[in-house]
């Protein structure tokens, strides 16, 4: 059940008797009428009070009108533990643990919108029980470079995949009366110097690559909240940007929710007032200066704004629009008497975490059929720090206090108890700290042995093992997969390459499981027969990984981003420092200009254009059975409205039940502008028993044929011939059909 905030209870009990009787609003009226009614009753100070924070994660309600305080919380894949009112120190509660769901790269890798719906519902229930009215997520910024520190929080490189996966997450969460706050809008692709980066990008790339996910979240998902990003666009910070917030979001997309600043993302009162910011959150006075007294009263949208109105510098026009949006948020959440109580750490939530994790795990390579394991009576050696290290703690604002987290090693031990003999070797030492923001793992991972000793131990044990499973990759430490910093290189840290090469040299049944939210270099790929992408899987990590490795679950995840061989293959890294990480303007440490010179050519669009064969293609993923995608056809090869329906047959040609992801890409044969060789425009996940065939129906519309015309500032579909390509990866497109748009 929801718990009454202690401070609110104290205030309620100490108020004069007359103040304990709120002026209740007429609940028989619709939301918009109730907003009008409340707005007329509110004083100027009450209006100012609801548009800025009063603590780390809350903003004030209107007690006189019976409106409770509004509570937000991170994060995208679990409800963050509570901190003290005005400190980044744990509140010391014992009821703020949670289920840690897989990070959003894993959710995207399921290529299954129904998983997003389950995910949003379960997370919403946990938020409700914890008394949270808004979850600060999902994150949907585009994967521009594998060095991005927060890529693990996002949904990959493709705007269409992101659009399809974000909408059910929002809808299923908001059905419970918990607001989503989609982030970070927009162009937030850097962590290093994130307050300083001024993104220079073409209008076409902005519209075709970086905005579609947010557009779908607003127009289809009907998101109630959206968080501005730290970075700068056209010399205005994105928490108060006249183009992205006012012109595009609120005027063009008709967004009726609230724009929330990222914590400390507001920098200027005049811009905050005029350029679309509705609720200002942060840590201190301006989010940058430490330990200011009366910090929340000193915010840009607080006492200084009220004083400016009283002095006649501003009318109440902008203020009333902000308050109207906040009141609408209240009536959707805190004032919604129909919303349920929620539930915390239920079996259903753990089941959702396991299901999403299992569906998102990607089998990248399986030479010789090493997987699934045949474990009966076998000796299995598990190697690597990531086999035992808790990954729910750390990574920045998405760090969680999970009720439990099953490690990969423990997951295998539980699944193979009495079946196999399992041994462990450390292999390498990475981050042994085990704490973040006051939450500790309780693990002691200290190991003083030298790297060569660790490798030698692993090699000697590998010689006697039937299988070796190496759990490596990244972790959620600084300069890896973590908020605040980008990675410094694409290579594996902590000497893992040498470990993997050495172990694979003495055991031909070596399996490498990469734990990360980003791609890594794999110079040893041909030496290791089986490679699995394991993501950050949350509470049920070990259970899900064991299920896939032993074949209880047939892997069906597909990559949501292109896995390059090295940084030289990445579009963002092909134009020098000016394109990434940018150059300080005028040599001053104030603004970094970063130009997206690759334009629309992100991910597979870039590798197609440059004819680069990546390590693993976008949409790639294997399983323990095989599929045939065939007989692509349409009812009519000509369309006048741009709508097309396609039919394609999928057959399970193997001997195990499994799922395939059918992917449709479109090519504009002749265009007046440069267009990608192909672009994802439809997909469907299908489960089939051995020998079964199913006809899949895929649909595209006029928008799928269109590009952003910078001359008219609108979407444009040119008449002519198009080709639809269908297969089960961007580099395995086995069918095609031509059609004409007139």
Tab-separated table of C-alpha atoms in Angstrom, residues 237-580:
chain	number	residue	atom	x	y	z
A	237	UNK	CA	20.100	23.984	-23.125
A	238	UNK	CA	17.575	21.268	-23.866
A	239	UNK	CA	15.769	21.736	-20.558
A	240	UNK	CA	14.558	25.109	-21.863
A	241	UNK	CA	14.921	25.034	-25.627
A	242	UNK	CA	12.696	27.148	-27.850
A	243	UNK	CA	12.927	24.725	-30.782
A	244	UNK	CA	12.792	21.248	-29.272
A	245	UNK	CA	10.390	22.020	-26.416
A	246	UNK	CA	8.206	24.866	-27.642
A	247	UNK	CA	8.131	24.515	-31.418
A	248	UNK	CA	8.367	20.743	-31.889
A	249	UNK	CA	7.131	19.127	-28.676
A	250	UNK	CA	4.341	21.419	-27.560
A	251	UNK	CA	3.203	23.128	-30.747
A	252	UNK	CA	3.808	20.533	-33.457
A	253	UNK	CA	3.262	17.324	-31.451
A	254	UNK	CA	0.598	18.861	-29.177
A	255	UNK	CA	2.178	17.431	-26.009
A	256	UNK	CA	-0.174	17.990	-23.052
A	257	UNK	CA	2.089	16.655	-20.315
A	258	UNK	CA	4.869	18.218	-18.255
A	259	UNK	CA	8.454	18.902	-19.231
A	260	UNK	CA	10.680	18.058	-16.263
A	261	UNK	CA	14.233	19.332	-16.115
A	262	UNK	CA	16.985	16.822	-15.693
A	263	UNK	CA	18.397	17.325	-12.207
A	264	UNK	CA	20.206	20.659	-12.402
A	265	UNK	CA	19.522	21.011	-16.112
A	266	UNK	CA	17.978	24.498	-15.875
A	267	UNK	CA	20.472	27.326	-16.316
A	268	UNK	CA	18.550	30.538	-17.004
A	269	UNK	CA	15.311	31.913	-15.563
A	270	UNK	CA	14.188	33.770	-18.672
A	271	UNK	CA	14.646	30.716	-20.884
A	272	UNK	CA	13.066	28.456	-18.251
A	273	UNK	CA	10.022	30.716	-18.175
A	274	UNK	CA	9.611	31.146	-21.917
A	275	UNK	CA	11.014	28.019	-23.536
A	276	UNK	CA	8.809	25.179	-22.359
A	277	UNK	CA	10.130	23.979	-18.996
A	278	UNK	CA	7.287	23.105	-16.604
A	279	UNK	CA	8.871	21.550	-13.507
A	280	UNK	CA	12.397	22.272	-12.318
A	281	UNK	CA	14.208	19.570	-10.378
A	282	UNK	CA	17.754	19.380	-9.156
A	283	UNK	CA	20.127	18.958	-6.319
A	284	UNK	CA	21.108	22.406	-5.167
A	285	UNK	CA	20.311	26.002	-6.084
A	286	UNK	CA	20.989	25.576	-9.772
A	287	UNK	CA	22.080	21.956	-9.785
A	288	UNK	CA	25.713	23.010	-10.020
A	289	UNK	CA	26.579	25.002	-6.864
A	290	UNK	CA	27.053	22.989	-3.702
A	291	UNK	CA	25.409	23.472	-0.331
A	292	UNK	CA	23.345	26.587	-0.983
A	293	UNK	CA	20.962	27.492	1.808
A	294	UNK	CA	17.232	27.355	1.049
A	295	UNK	CA	18.250	25.707	-2.190
A	296	UNK	CA	14.836	24.899	-3.576
A	297	UNK	CA	13.529	28.415	-2.979
A	298	UNK	CA	16.407	29.717	-5.065
A	299	UNK	CA	15.568	27.728	-8.182
A	300	UNK	CA	14.982	29.534	-11.468
A	301	UNK	CA	11.273	28.692	-11.287
A	302	UNK	CA	10.876	29.512	-7.609
A	303	UNK	CA	11.043	32.708	-5.520
A	304	UNK	CA	12.977	34.656	-8.142
A	305	UNK	CA	10.288	33.871	-10.726
A	306	UNK	CA	7.517	34.855	-8.314
A	307	UNK	CA	9.284	38.129	-7.546
A	308	UNK	CA	9.718	38.851	-11.253
A	309	UNK	CA	5.969	38.358	-11.795
A	310	UNK	CA	5.147	40.612	-8.873
A	311	UNK	CA	7.469	43.246	-10.326
A	312	UNK	CA	5.718	43.040	-13.693
A	313	UNK	CA	8.650	41.512	-15.593
A	314	UNK	CA	6.436	38.591	-16.616
A	315	UNK	CA	2.711	38.130	-16.903
A	316	UNK	CA	1.100	34.973	-15.516
A	317	UNK	CA	0.495	33.580	-19.016
A	318	UNK	CA	3.522	31.270	-19.049
A	319	UNK	CA	3.053	30.384	-15.380
A	320	UNK	CA	-0.574	29.372	-15.837
A	321	UNK	CA	0.350	27.120	-18.756
A	322	UNK	CA	2.963	25.372	-16.599
A	323	UNK	CA	0.574	25.034	-13.658
A	324	UNK	CA	-2.207	23.769	-15.917
A	325	UNK	CA	0.093	20.982	-17.105
A	326	UNK	CA	1.166	20.134	-13.560
A	327	UNK	CA	-2.442	20.021	-12.391
A	328	UNK	CA	-3.264	17.716	-15.292
A	329	UNK	CA	-0.434	15.497	-14.054
A	330	UNK	CA	-1.877	15.571	-10.528
A	331	UNK	CA	-5.341	14.533	-11.707
A	332	UNK	CA	-3.807	11.686	-13.694
A	333	UNK	CA	-1.753	10.445	-10.732
A	334	UNK	CA	-2.008	11.687	-7.130
A	335	UNK	CA	-5.640	12.815	-7.508
A	336	UNK	CA	-6.684	9.670	-9.363
A	337	UNK	CA	-8.704	7.690	-6.834
A	338	UNK	CA	-9.058	4.752	-9.230
A	339	UNK	CA	-5.432	3.758	-9.275
A	340	UNK	CA	-4.560	0.527	-7.458
A	341	UNK	CA	-2.239	0.051	-4.495
A	342	UNK	CA	0.505	-1.740	-6.370
A	343	UNK	CA	2.738	-4.553	-5.223
A	344	UNK	CA	6.407	-4.947	-4.361
A	345	UNK	CA	8.729	-7.826	-5.232
A	346	UNK	CA	5.916	-10.166	-6.231
A	347	UNK	CA	6.456	-13.513	-7.906
A	348	UNK	CA	4.809	-12.072	-11.001
A	349	UNK	CA	7.404	-9.287	-11.118
A	350	UNK	CA	10.283	-11.729	-10.817
A	351	UNK	CA	8.678	-13.830	-13.536
A	352	UNK	CA	8.533	-10.748	-15.765
A	353	UNK	CA	12.193	-10.010	-15.057
A	354	UNK	CA	13.143	-13.596	-15.974
A	355	UNK	CA	11.030	-13.610	-19.124
A	356	UNK	CA	12.393	-10.319	-20.442
A	357	UNK	CA	15.943	-11.367	-19.609
A	358	UNK	CA	15.572	-14.758	-21.292
A	359	UNK	CA	14.030	-13.257	-24.435
A	360	UNK	CA	16.645	-10.521	-24.662
A	361	UNK	CA	19.780	-12.665	-24.375
A	362	UNK	CA	21.426	-12.861	-27.799
A	363	UNK	CA	23.302	-15.904	-29.080
A	364	UNK	CA	25.892	-14.197	-31.260
A	365	UNK	CA	27.914	-17.219	-32.360
A	366	UNK	CA	27.674	-20.992	-31.960
A	367	UNK	CA	30.267	-22.788	-34.032
A	368	UNK	CA	30.072	-26.570	-33.851
A	369	UNK	CA	26.907	-26.490	-31.768
A	370	UNK	CA	28.741	-26.074	-28.459
A	371	UNK	CA	25.531	-24.637	-27.047
A	372	UNK	CA	23.255	-25.673	-25.545
A	373	UNK	CA	25.422	-27.372	-22.964
A	374	UNK	CA	25.157	-31.117	-22.540
A	375	UNK	CA	25.944	-31.002	-18.836
A	376	UNK	CA	25.140	-34.495	-17.570
A	377	UNK	CA	28.198	-35.762	-15.683
A	378	UNK	CA	30.445	-33.017	-17.082
A	379	UNK	CA	33.029	-30.771	-15.442
A	380	UNK	CA	32.182	-27.116	-16.046
A	381	UNK	CA	34.603	-24.317	-15.269
A	382	UNK	CA	33.170	-20.835	-14.769
A	383	UNK	CA	35.669	-18.001	-15.181
A	384	UNK	CA	35.516	-14.259	-14.660
A	385	UNK	CA	34.653	-11.549	-12.175
A	386	UNK	CA	31.371	-10.877	-13.952
A	387	UNK	CA	30.233	-14.377	-12.983
A	388	UNK	CA	30.036	-13.289	-9.349
A	389	UNK	CA	29.825	-9.475	-9.327
A	390	UNK	CA	26.474	-7.852	-8.519
A	391	UNK	CA	25.444	-5.541	-11.352
A	392	UNK	CA	22.312	-3.956	-9.896
A	393	UNK	CA	24.403	-1.545	-7.814
A	394	UNK	CA	26.179	1.233	-9.712
A	395	UNK	CA	25.883	2.824	-13.120
A	396	UNK	CA	24.599	6.193	-11.903
A	397	UNK	CA	21.014	7.206	-11.241
A	398	UNK	CA	19.739	3.778	-12.306
A	399	UNK	CA	21.559	2.072	-9.422
A	400	UNK	CA	19.166	-0.107	-7.430
A	401	UNK	CA	18.804	-1.831	-4.083
A	402	UNK	CA	17.538	-5.164	-5.313
A	403	UNK	CA	15.812	-7.556	-2.942
A	404	UNK	CA	17.998	-10.222	-4.447
A	405	UNK	CA	20.290	-10.713	-7.431
A	406	UNK	CA	21.178	-14.157	-8.689
A	407	UNK	CA	24.697	-14.178	-10.120
A	408	UNK	CA	25.587	-16.169	-13.248
A	409	UNK	CA	27.659	-18.594	-11.175
A	410	UNK	CA	24.861	-19.168	-8.667
A	411	UNK	CA	22.335	-19.521	-11.477
A	412	UNK	CA	24.356	-22.313	-13.045
A	413	UNK	CA	24.955	-23.999	-9.699
A	414	UNK	CA	21.231	-24.006	-8.937
A	415	UNK	CA	20.269	-25.307	-12.374
A	416	UNK	CA	22.976	-27.984	-12.554
A	417	UNK	CA	22.949	-29.158	-8.949
A	418	UNK	CA	23.494	-32.920	-8.916
A	419	UNK	CA	24.056	-32.926	-12.686
A	420	UNK	CA	27.463	-31.345	-13.240
A	421	UNK	CA	30.610	-30.567	-11.298
A	422	UNK	CA	31.120	-26.786	-11.314
A	423	UNK	CA	34.384	-25.048	-10.473
A	424	UNK	CA	35.291	-21.364	-10.515
A	425	UNK	CA	38.375	-19.315	-11.373
A	426	UNK	CA	38.531	-15.521	-10.957
A	427	UNK	CA	40.444	-14.896	-14.203
A	428	UNK	CA	40.693	-11.125	-13.769
A	429	UNK	CA	40.068	-8.417	-11.192
A	430	UNK	CA	38.103	-5.351	-12.140
A	431	UNK	CA	36.019	-3.189	-9.807
A	432	UNK	CA	35.902	-4.497	-6.253
A	433	UNK	CA	34.228	-1.490	-4.600
A	434	UNK	CA	30.658	-2.813	-4.445
A	435	UNK	CA	28.818	0.349	-3.440
A	436	UNK	CA	27.071	3.330	-4.956
A	437	UNK	CA	25.379	6.257	-3.240
A	438	UNK	CA	25.189	4.417	0.054
A	439	UNK	CA	23.873	1.126	-1.315
A	440	UNK	CA	26.385	-1.675	-0.844
A	441	UNK	CA	26.508	-5.112	-2.397
A	442	UNK	CA	28.005	-6.686	0.686
A	443	UNK	CA	30.491	-8.486	-1.539
A	444	UNK	CA	34.203	-8.655	-0.826
A	445	UNK	CA	35.766	-9.054	-4.252
A	446	UNK	CA	39.298	-8.129	-3.247
A	447	UNK	CA	41.974	-10.367	-4.779
A	448	UNK	CA	45.655	-9.430	-4.495
A	449	UNK	CA	46.975	-11.971	-6.966
A	450	UNK	CA	48.804	-10.696	-10.034
A	451	UNK	CA	47.007	-10.808	-13.430
A	452	UNK	CA	49.310	-13.532	-14.722
A	453	UNK	CA	48.565	-15.692	-11.684
A	454	UNK	CA	44.829	-15.358	-12.267
A	455	UNK	CA	45.193	-16.298	-15.934
A	456	UNK	CA	47.460	-19.226	-15.081
A	457	UNK	CA	44.923	-20.608	-12.607
A	458	UNK	CA	42.109	-20.329	-15.152
A	459	UNK	CA	44.183	-22.034	-17.869
A	460	UNK	CA	45.190	-24.946	-15.640
A	461	UNK	CA	41.612	-25.551	-14.555
A	462	UNK	CA	40.371	-25.178	-18.149
A	463	UNK	CA	42.589	-28.056	-19.274
A	464	UNK	CA	40.624	-30.477	-17.108
A	465	UNK	CA	37.159	-29.103	-17.847
A	466	UNK	CA	34.605	-30.369	-20.373
A	467	UNK	CA	33.245	-26.836	-20.807
A	468	UNK	CA	34.583	-23.405	-19.911
A	469	UNK	CA	32.173	-20.492	-19.572
A	470	UNK	CA	33.860	-17.106	-19.292
A	471	UNK	CA	31.721	-14.264	-17.964
A	472	UNK	CA	33.429	-11.019	-18.897
A	473	UNK	CA	32.653	-7.668	-20.445
A	474	UNK	CA	32.062	-4.373	-18.704
A	475	UNK	CA	30.554	-3.340	-15.396
A	476	UNK	CA	28.758	-0.259	-14.127
A	477	UNK	CA	31.863	1.590	-12.977
A	478	UNK	CA	33.123	4.963	-14.158
A	479	UNK	CA	34.253	5.004	-17.802
A	480	UNK	CA	32.419	1.766	-18.530
A	481	UNK	CA	28.622	1.461	-18.586
A	482	UNK	CA	27.939	4.325	-16.235
A	483	UNK	CA	26.326	7.739	-16.061
A	484	UNK	CA	28.685	10.708	-15.938
A	485	UNK	CA	31.466	9.407	-18.180
A	486	UNK	CA	31.827	7.821	-21.592
A	487	UNK	CA	34.058	4.829	-22.231
A	488	UNK	CA	37.626	5.674	-23.214
A	489	UNK	CA	38.013	2.747	-25.620
A	490	UNK	CA	36.025	-0.089	-27.176
A	491	UNK	CA	38.428	-2.798	-25.988
A	492	UNK	CA	37.682	-5.021	-23.008
A	493	UNK	CA	39.162	-3.748	-19.724
A	494	UNK	CA	41.186	-5.550	-17.045
A	495	UNK	CA	43.290	-7.687	-19.420
A	496	UNK	CA	40.352	-9.865	-20.417
A	497	UNK	CA	41.504	-10.361	-24.016
A	498	UNK	CA	44.618	-12.212	-22.856
A	499	UNK	CA	42.547	-14.326	-20.466
A	500	UNK	CA	40.060	-15.336	-23.175
A	501	UNK	CA	42.781	-16.183	-25.701
A	502	UNK	CA	44.719	-18.248	-23.176
A	503	UNK	CA	41.720	-20.244	-21.987
A	504	UNK	CA	40.362	-20.858	-25.492
A	505	UNK	CA	43.777	-22.155	-26.537
A	506	UNK	CA	43.508	-25.099	-24.116
A	507	UNK	CA	39.764	-25.835	-24.266
A	508	UNK	CA	37.819	-26.095	-27.531
A	509	UNK	CA	34.472	-25.948	-25.705
A	510	UNK	CA	34.870	-22.385	-24.493
A	511	UNK	CA	31.795	-20.178	-24.225
A	512	UNK	CA	32.180	-16.423	-23.759
A	513	UNK	CA	29.276	-14.508	-22.169
A	514	UNK	CA	29.609	-10.746	-22.508
A	515	UNK	CA	27.931	-8.763	-19.719
A	516	UNK	CA	27.470	-5.163	-20.872
A	517	UNK	CA	25.158	-2.625	-22.409
A	518	UNK	CA	27.668	-1.841	-25.152
A	519	UNK	CA	29.577	-3.632	-27.887
A	520	UNK	CA	33.205	-4.538	-27.241
A	521	UNK	CA	36.094	-5.526	-29.492
A	522	UNK	CA	36.553	-9.284	-29.897
A	523	UNK	CA	39.967	-9.916	-31.512
A	524	UNK	CA	39.735	-13.561	-30.354
A	525	UNK	CA	36.339	-14.234	-31.948
A	526	UNK	CA	37.540	-17.056	-34.222
A	527	UNK	CA	39.157	-18.855	-31.291
A	528	UNK	CA	35.956	-19.011	-29.221
A	529	UNK	CA	33.206	-21.200	-30.686
A	530	UNK	CA	30.243	-19.774	-28.746
A	531	UNK	CA	29.563	-16.143	-27.834
A	532	UNK	CA	26.531	-14.873	-25.916
A	533	UNK	CA	25.497	-11.280	-25.219
A	534	UNK	CA	24.240	-11.274	-21.646
A	535	UNK	CA	23.429	-7.565	-20.981
A	536	UNK	CA	22.715	-6.306	-17.447
A	537	UNK	CA	19.847	-8.619	-16.567
A	538	UNK	CA	18.881	-7.519	-13.062
A	539	UNK	CA	17.564	-9.674	-10.238
A	540	UNK	CA	17.152	-12.854	-12.271
A	541	UNK	CA	20.384	-12.613	-14.262
A	542	UNK	CA	21.818	-15.981	-13.266
A	543	UNK	CA	18.533	-17.826	-13.677
A	544	UNK	CA	17.960	-16.432	-17.179
A	545	UNK	CA	21.525	-17.044	-18.351
A	546	UNK	CA	21.552	-20.619	-17.059
A	547	UNK	CA	18.222	-21.268	-18.766
A	548	UNK	CA	19.642	-20.191	-22.132
A	549	UNK	CA	23.038	-21.887	-21.748
A	550	UNK	CA	21.559	-25.307	-20.948
A	551	UNK	CA	18.780	-25.049	-23.535
A	552	UNK	CA	15.738	-24.721	-21.265
A	553	UNK	CA	15.124	-21.504	-23.207
A	554	UNK	CA	15.842	-21.265	-26.896
A	555	UNK	CA	17.578	-17.881	-27.309
A	556	UNK	CA	15.564	-15.435	-29.398
A	557	UNK	CA	17.152	-12.051	-28.703
A	558	UNK	CA	18.314	-9.890	-31.590
A	559	UNK	CA	20.864	-7.086	-31.483
A	560	UNK	CA	19.311	-3.610	-31.192
A	561	UNK	CA	22.558	-2.064	-32.453
A	562	UNK	CA	25.361	-2.773	-34.902
A	563	UNK	CA	28.293	-4.571	-33.311
A	564	UNK	CA	31.381	-3.106	-34.963
A	565	UNK	CA	34.802	-4.738	-35.135
A	566	UNK	CA	36.409	-1.523	-33.901
A	567	UNK	CA	35.838	2.227	-33.622
A	568	UNK	CA	37.168	2.856	-37.131
A	569	UNK	CA	33.917	1.356	-38.461
A	570	UNK	CA	31.690	3.764	-36.508
A	571	UNK	CA	30.252	6.727	-38.391
A	572	UNK	CA	30.566	9.055	-35.398
A	573	UNK	CA	34.287	8.273	-35.193
A	574	UNK	CA	34.999	8.664	-38.906
A	575	UNK	CA	35.214	12.454	-39.047
A	576	UNK	CA	37.745	13.259	-36.380
A	577	UNK	CA	37.454	15.021	-33.059
A	578	UNK	CA	34.897	17.541	-34.343
A	579	UNK	CA	32.314	14.741	-34.670
A	580	UNK	CA	33.175	12.991	-31.411
